[in-house]
Short mmCIF file of C-alpha atoms in Angstrom, two decimals:
data_model
loop_
_atom_site.label_atom_id
_atom_site.label_comp_id
_atom_site.label_asym_id
_atom_site.label_seq_id
_atom_site.Cartn_x
_atom_site.Cartn_y
_atom_site.Cartn_z
CA MET Z 1 -14.79 -18.23 -23.76
CA ASP Z 2 -17.50 -19.26 -25.39
CA GLU Z 3 -20.72 -17.35 -24.10
CA ALA Z 4 -22.47 -20.15 -23.37
CA ASN Z 5 -20.16 -21.24 -20.33
CA TRP Z 6 -20.85 -17.08 -18.59
CA THR Z 7 -22.72 -17.93 -15.30
CA SER Z 8 -25.46 -14.96 -14.10
CA VAL Z 9 -24.04 -14.73 -10.74
CA SER Z 10 -26.41 -12.82 -8.58
CA GLU Z 11 -25.10 -13.49 -5.29
CA PHE Z 12 -20.58 -15.02 -4.37
CA VAL Z 13 -19.78 -17.12 -2.29
CA PHE Z 14 -16.64 -16.34 0.10
CA SER Z 15 -14.27 -19.52 1.17
CA GLY Z 16 -13.35 -17.11 4.39
CA VAL Z 17 -9.75 -16.20 5.19
CA SER Z 18 -8.84 -19.97 5.39
CA ASP Z 19 -9.44 -23.00 4.05
CA ARG Z 20 -8.62 -25.00 7.28
CA GLN Z 21 -11.55 -25.75 9.20
CA GLU Z 22 -10.61 -26.55 12.26
CA LEU Z 23 -8.30 -22.90 12.17
CA GLN Z 24 -11.87 -21.01 12.55
CA PRO Z 25 -12.92 -20.72 15.94
CA LEU Z 26 -8.45 -18.92 16.31
CA ILE Z 27 -9.57 -17.12 12.85
CA PHE Z 28 -12.95 -15.71 14.80
CA ALA Z 29 -11.26 -14.79 18.09
CA GLY Z 30 -8.57 -13.27 16.10
CA LEU Z 31 -11.09 -10.89 13.92
CA LEU Z 32 -13.12 -10.07 16.45
CA ALA Z 33 -10.12 -9.12 19.54
CA THR Z 34 -7.84 -7.17 16.08
CA TYR Z 35 -11.77 -5.64 15.23
CA LEU Z 36 -12.82 -4.63 18.75
CA VAL Z 37 -9.46 -3.19 19.40
CA ASN Z 38 -9.79 -0.62 15.84
CA VAL Z 39 -13.37 0.49 16.38
CA ILE Z 40 -12.49 1.07 20.35
CA GLY Z 41 -9.16 2.59 19.43
CA ASN Z 42 -9.84 4.79 16.94
CA SER Z 43 -13.62 5.59 18.69
CA MET Z 44 -11.29 7.30 21.87
CA LEU Z 45 -8.89 8.97 20.01
CA LEU Z 46 -11.61 10.64 18.21
CA GLY Z 47 -13.30 11.28 20.81
CA LEU Z 48 -10.29 13.06 22.84
CA MET Z 49 -9.21 14.85 19.56
CA TRP Z 50 -12.79 16.03 19.70
CA ALA Z 51 -12.96 16.92 23.47
CA ASN Z 52 -9.50 18.22 23.87
CA PRO Z 53 -8.62 22.10 22.21
CA LEU Z 54 -4.94 20.78 22.56
CA LEU Z 55 -5.96 18.09 19.94
CA ARG Z 56 -7.62 20.15 17.32
CA THR Z 57 -4.55 21.16 15.45
CA PRO Z 58 -4.63 20.76 11.69
CA MET Z 59 -1.70 17.44 12.30
CA TYR Z 60 -4.84 15.51 14.45
CA PHE Z 61 -7.06 16.24 12.00
CA LEU Z 62 -5.89 14.69 9.69
CA LEU Z 63 -5.20 11.87 11.57
CA SER Z 64 -9.10 12.17 13.05
CA GLN Z 65 -9.73 11.95 9.28
CA LEU Z 66 -7.49 8.43 9.32
CA ALA Z 67 -9.20 7.21 11.94
CA ILE Z 68 -12.64 7.85 10.28
CA ALA Z 69 -11.03 5.56 7.52
CA ASP Z 70 -9.99 2.93 9.16
CA MET Z 71 -13.14 2.29 11.09
CA CYS Z 72 -14.82 2.08 7.40
CA MET Z 73 -12.65 0.12 5.63
CA VAL Z 74 -12.88 -2.40 8.50
CA SER Z 75 -16.40 -2.29 9.20
CA VAL Z 76 -17.06 -3.59 5.79
CA ILE Z 77 -15.00 -6.46 6.04
CA VAL Z 78 -14.48 -8.01 9.42
CA PRO Z 79 -18.79 -7.93 10.48
CA GLN Z 80 -20.30 -9.55 7.66
CA ALA Z 81 -16.31 -12.73 8.05
CA LEU Z 82 -17.59 -12.93 11.58
CA VAL Z 83 -20.99 -13.68 10.43
CA HIS Z 84 -20.03 -16.03 7.77
CA ILE Z 85 -17.74 -18.27 10.43
CA LEU Z 86 -20.46 -18.01 12.88
CA THR Z 87 -23.38 -19.28 10.25
CA GLN Z 88 -20.68 -20.92 8.27
CA HIS Z 89 -22.39 -19.44 5.04
CA GLY Z 90 -20.22 -17.29 3.13
CA ALA Z 91 -22.59 -15.27 0.24
CA ILE Z 92 -23.20 -11.62 -0.42
CA SER Z 93 -24.95 -10.72 -3.15
CA PHE Z 94 -23.80 -9.09 -6.35
CA THR Z 95 -24.51 -5.85 -5.27
CA GLY Z 96 -23.28 -5.99 -1.67
CA CYS Z 97 -19.87 -7.27 -2.86
CA MET Z 98 -19.82 -4.26 -5.63
CA VAL Z 99 -19.97 -1.87 -2.79
CA GLN Z 100 -18.43 -3.65 -0.51
CA LEU Z 101 -15.59 -3.42 -3.58
CA PHE Z 102 -16.31 0.40 -3.75
CA ILE Z 103 -15.92 1.04 0.17
CA CYS Z 104 -12.74 -0.74 0.05
CA VAL Z 105 -10.76 0.30 -2.21
CA ALA Z 106 -12.08 3.61 -2.05
CA MET Z 107 -11.09 3.49 1.94
CA GLY Z 108 -7.71 1.78 0.97
CA ASN Z 109 -6.49 4.48 -1.21
CA MET Z 110 -7.31 7.30 1.21
CA GLU Z 111 -5.52 6.29 4.17
CA GLY Z 112 -2.00 5.98 1.40
CA TYR Z 113 -3.34 10.00 0.74
CA LEU Z 114 -3.54 10.87 4.54
CA LEU Z 115 -0.64 9.47 4.92
CA ALA Z 116 1.32 11.77 2.85
CA ALA Z 117 -0.85 14.73 3.65
CA MET Z 118 0.30 14.21 7.12
CA ALA Z 119 4.24 13.50 5.13
CA TYR Z 120 3.59 16.98 4.62
CA ASP Z 121 2.56 17.81 8.20
CA ARG Z 122 5.63 16.99 9.48
CA TYR Z 123 7.98 18.19 6.67
CA VAL Z 124 6.77 21.56 7.68
CA ALA Z 125 6.94 20.73 11.20
CA VAL Z 126 10.93 19.78 11.26
CA CYS Z 127 12.58 21.79 8.46
CA ASP Z 128 10.00 25.35 8.68
CA PRO Z 129 8.28 24.83 12.04
CA LEU Z 130 8.44 28.74 12.78
CA ARG Z 131 6.29 29.12 9.40
CA TYR Z 132 4.82 25.91 10.73
CA ALA Z 133 0.73 27.87 11.69
CA ALA Z 134 0.61 30.15 8.55
CA VAL Z 135 1.46 27.37 6.06
CA VAL Z 136 -0.07 24.48 7.59
CA THR Z 137 -3.56 25.88 8.30
CA ARG Z 138 -6.89 23.85 9.10
CA SER Z 139 -7.83 25.40 5.31
CA LEU Z 140 -4.58 23.72 3.87
CA CYS Z 141 -5.76 21.12 5.73
CA LEU Z 142 -9.66 20.37 4.64
CA LYS Z 143 -8.28 21.08 0.90
CA MET Z 144 -5.59 17.66 0.99
CA VAL Z 145 -8.46 15.67 2.52
CA ALA Z 146 -10.71 17.10 -0.30
CA ALA Z 147 -8.10 17.07 -2.94
CA SER Z 148 -7.70 12.84 -1.66
CA TRP Z 149 -11.39 11.54 -1.76
CA ALA Z 150 -11.46 13.20 -5.58
CA VAL Z 151 -8.71 11.54 -6.33
CA VAL Z 152 -9.67 8.36 -4.39
CA ILE Z 153 -13.40 8.21 -5.31
CA PRO Z 154 -13.65 8.16 -9.01
CA HIS Z 155 -11.11 5.88 -9.02
CA ALA Z 156 -12.14 3.10 -6.66
CA LEU Z 157 -16.05 4.16 -8.35
CA LEU Z 158 -14.30 2.76 -12.16
CA ASP Z 159 -13.30 0.07 -10.93
CA THR Z 160 -16.12 -1.36 -9.46
CA ILE Z 161 -17.96 0.02 -12.94
CA MET Z 162 -15.72 -2.26 -14.84
CA ILE Z 163 -15.89 -5.42 -12.74
CA ALA Z 164 -19.45 -5.54 -12.51
CA GLU Z 165 -19.67 -5.04 -16.32
CA LEU Z 166 -17.74 -8.65 -16.60
CA HIS Z 167 -18.99 -11.97 -16.95
CA TYR Z 168 -18.30 -14.78 -14.42
CA CYS Z 169 -17.46 -18.63 -14.62
CA GLY Z 170 -18.95 -19.08 -10.94
CA ASN Z 171 -19.47 -17.61 -7.47
CA CYS Z 172 -16.85 -19.06 -5.71
CA LEU Z 173 -14.39 -16.07 -4.38
CA ARG Z 174 -11.67 -17.98 -2.67
CA HIS Z 175 -11.07 -14.71 -0.14
CA PHE Z 176 -12.99 -14.11 2.48
CA PHE Z 177 -14.67 -10.08 1.70
CA CYS Z 178 -15.00 -8.78 -2.37
CA ASP Z 179 -11.44 -7.47 -3.60
CA LEU Z 180 -10.22 -6.91 -7.39
CA PRO Z 181 -7.87 -9.98 -7.52
CA PRO Z 182 -10.32 -13.02 -7.13
CA LEU Z 183 -13.01 -10.97 -8.79
CA LEU Z 184 -10.86 -10.43 -12.16
CA LEU Z 185 -9.76 -14.39 -11.31
CA LEU Z 186 -13.04 -15.56 -11.60
CA SER Z 187 -14.35 -13.41 -14.49
CA CYS Z 188 -14.89 -15.48 -17.55
CA THR Z 189 -13.99 -12.82 -20.44
CA ARG Z 190 -11.32 -11.25 -18.23
CA PRO Z 191 -10.56 -8.52 -21.14
CA ILE Z 192 -7.07 -7.25 -21.51
CA THR Z 193 -7.67 -3.37 -22.03
CA ILE Z 194 -10.19 -3.58 -18.38
CA GLU Z 195 -6.75 -5.65 -16.48
CA LEU Z 196 -4.70 -2.85 -18.22
CA VAL Z 197 -6.68 0.22 -16.93
CA ILE Z 198 -6.84 -1.41 -13.20
CA TYR Z 199 -3.87 -2.55 -12.88
CA THR Z 200 -1.87 1.30 -14.42
CA GLU Z 201 -4.15 3.62 -12.78
CA GLY Z 202 -4.28 1.57 -9.75
CA VAL Z 203 -0.59 1.44 -9.38
CA LEU Z 204 -0.58 5.65 -10.63
CA VAL Z 205 -2.85 6.17 -7.43
CA VAL Z 206 -1.18 3.54 -5.37
CA LEU Z 207 1.92 4.81 -5.88
CA THR Z 208 1.32 8.41 -6.11
CA PRO Z 209 1.15 9.04 -2.82
CA PHE Z 210 3.69 6.36 -1.77
CA ALA Z 211 6.45 8.62 -3.52
CA PHE Z 212 4.95 11.89 -2.16
CA ILE Z 213 6.11 10.24 1.58
CA LEU Z 214 9.50 9.72 0.38
CA ALA Z 215 10.53 13.14 -0.98
CA SER Z 216 9.81 14.62 2.17
CA TYR Z 217 11.10 12.36 4.43
CA VAL Z 218 13.71 13.11 2.23
CA ARG Z 219 13.68 16.70 2.68
CA ILE Z 220 13.11 15.98 6.21
CA GLY Z 221 16.23 14.00 6.37
CA VAL Z 222 18.77 15.85 4.47
CA ALA Z 223 17.09 18.34 7.46
CA VAL Z 224 18.24 15.91 10.21
CA ALA Z 225 21.42 15.83 9.21
CA ARG Z 226 22.34 19.38 9.07
CA LEU Z 227 20.97 19.38 13.06
CA ARG Z 228 24.48 19.82 14.78
CA SER Z 229 22.38 19.57 18.89
CA ALA Z 230 20.90 16.47 20.35
CA GLN Z 231 18.71 17.93 21.40
CA GLY Z 232 17.47 18.80 17.73
CA LEU Z 233 18.03 15.28 17.00
CA ARG Z 234 15.53 14.03 19.54
CA LYS Z 235 12.88 17.63 18.69
CA ALA Z 236 13.05 15.84 15.14
CA PHE Z 237 12.17 12.03 15.82
CA VAL Z 238 9.75 13.37 18.43
CA THR Z 239 7.70 14.91 16.09
CA CYS Z 240 8.02 12.18 13.15
CA GLY Z 241 7.53 9.04 15.51
CA SER Z 242 4.54 8.21 15.09
CA HIS Z 243 3.49 9.10 11.38
CA LEU Z 244 6.99 7.19 10.51
CA THR Z 245 5.85 4.08 12.64
CA VAL Z 246 2.83 4.16 11.02
CA VAL Z 247 3.61 4.81 7.61
CA ILE Z 248 6.66 1.88 7.70
CA LEU Z 249 4.27 -0.71 9.00
CA PHE Z 250 1.44 0.31 6.56
CA TYR Z 251 3.78 -0.13 3.44
CA ALA Z 252 6.15 -3.15 4.73
CA ILE Z 253 2.06 -4.94 5.98
CA VAL Z 254 1.15 -4.74 2.52
CA THR Z 255 4.25 -5.63 0.44
CA SER Z 256 6.07 -8.16 2.49
CA PRO Z 257 4.05 -11.22 2.06
CA TYR Z 258 4.86 -11.02 -1.69
CA ILE Z 259 8.41 -10.53 -1.12
CA TYR Z 260 8.86 -13.89 0.86
CA PRO Z 261 7.05 -17.08 -1.40
CA ASP Z 262 6.92 -19.34 0.89
CA LEU Z 263 3.36 -19.74 -0.41
CA SER Z 264 3.11 -21.57 -3.53
CA ASP Z 265 -0.41 -20.73 -3.86
CA THR Z 266 -0.96 -16.92 -5.22
CA GLN Z 267 -4.62 -17.17 -3.60
CA GLU Z 268 -3.33 -18.24 -0.81
CA LYS Z 269 -0.95 -15.23 -0.25
CA ASP Z 270 -3.21 -12.78 -1.46
CA ARG Z 271 -5.38 -13.43 1.92
CA VAL Z 272 -2.92 -13.37 3.53
CA ALA Z 273 -2.26 -9.98 2.31
CA ALA Z 274 -5.62 -8.58 2.71
CA VAL Z 275 -5.91 -9.67 6.19
CA PHE Z 276 -2.79 -7.75 7.06
CA TYR Z 277 -3.13 -4.53 5.54
CA THR Z 278 -7.41 -4.25 5.39
CA ILE Z 279 -7.68 -5.65 9.23
CA VAL Z 280 -4.38 -5.28 11.16
CA ALA Z 281 -2.49 -2.56 10.05
CA PRO Z 282 -5.46 -0.35 10.55
CA SER Z 283 -6.23 -1.14 13.84
CA LEU Z 284 -2.85 -0.74 14.84
CA ASN Z 285 -2.27 2.86 13.87
CA PRO Z 286 -4.44 4.09 17.70
CA LEU Z 287 -2.49 2.45 19.94
CA ILE Z 288 1.02 3.87 18.01
CA TYR Z 289 -1.31 6.67 18.03
CA SER Z 290 -1.83 7.21 21.56
CA LEU Z 291 1.80 5.42 22.65
CA ARG Z 292 4.13 6.84 20.76
CA ASN Z 293 3.07 10.41 20.70
CA LYS Z 294 3.41 12.34 23.52
CA ASP Z 295 0.24 15.18 22.96
CA VAL Z 296 -2.21 11.90 23.04
CA ALA Z 297 -0.70 10.96 26.21
CA ALA Z 298 -0.90 13.14 28.24
CA VAL Z 299 -4.41 13.89 26.92
CA LEU Z 300 -4.56 10.63 27.70
CA ARG Z 301 -3.60 10.05 31.45
CA ARG Z 302 -5.09 13.48 32.16
CA THR Z 303 -8.27 11.71 31.36
CA GLY Z 304 -7.41 9.13 32.82
CA ARG Z 305 -7.19 11.19 36.34
CA LYS Z 306 -10.19 12.68 36.13
CA VAL Z 307 -11.80 9.46 35.45
CA LEU Z 308 -10.31 8.38 39.02
CA ALA Z 309 -10.41 10.89 41.04
#
């Protein structure tokens, strides 16, 4: 495109979750409720893990990191979206947009890597339970979390720098936060090299933890298939149930809007997908770990009895 048509963008204006004005009150209520569930649920989990020695194990350390990543993700998106609905003015500065993009990409990818680390924890717990305490140590978990940050931060930084250097034809984003697809669509230039780097490197970063999770559960499945007793099968299910539920939920929500071609508007489809993987899924995680995890449920019951006593 001719350079004269490039626009110097100092801010972006969001269209919001939906273009339909009659849905805005319902969207506001849904976003607010989901945000409160996320923050209260994850804060409760973090508080229980900090206060109760039973939950100071490597698995719950990884879960605490997942809770922090989930809260960071929704906190950088939802409060701003709520303000935009109330004020009916969805503007964000260029710098603010880039910061939001960086945090969203980093936190979204971090969730996948934390789920992969937790899959390894569950693999050792099921396949080598006698050596679990010696293999899955606090030190190992710290190294896995540090390695995850070492991958996702450079990836998010690379994406942000490439997006920041693009030239834009306007500043109206058909989205409710700064995400890669709508920003690329708004660019006048869209160099093929930048798109190839973003999507190729992005696919590798996203698929690596998924492949690790899949391999871990294949090994777990083989081990479970060899069990002869119903008690052994039940124990394996209890060990992996919460984590497997979160994994299925996370990847099902991310991919489901793209499986069903009901929406002819690709940008509308992106917004629907974004609501689920950036807001809904992180808010369901604390509920799953509270309701399906026997240790957390037991601590919650004891805490409740102490409060009511």
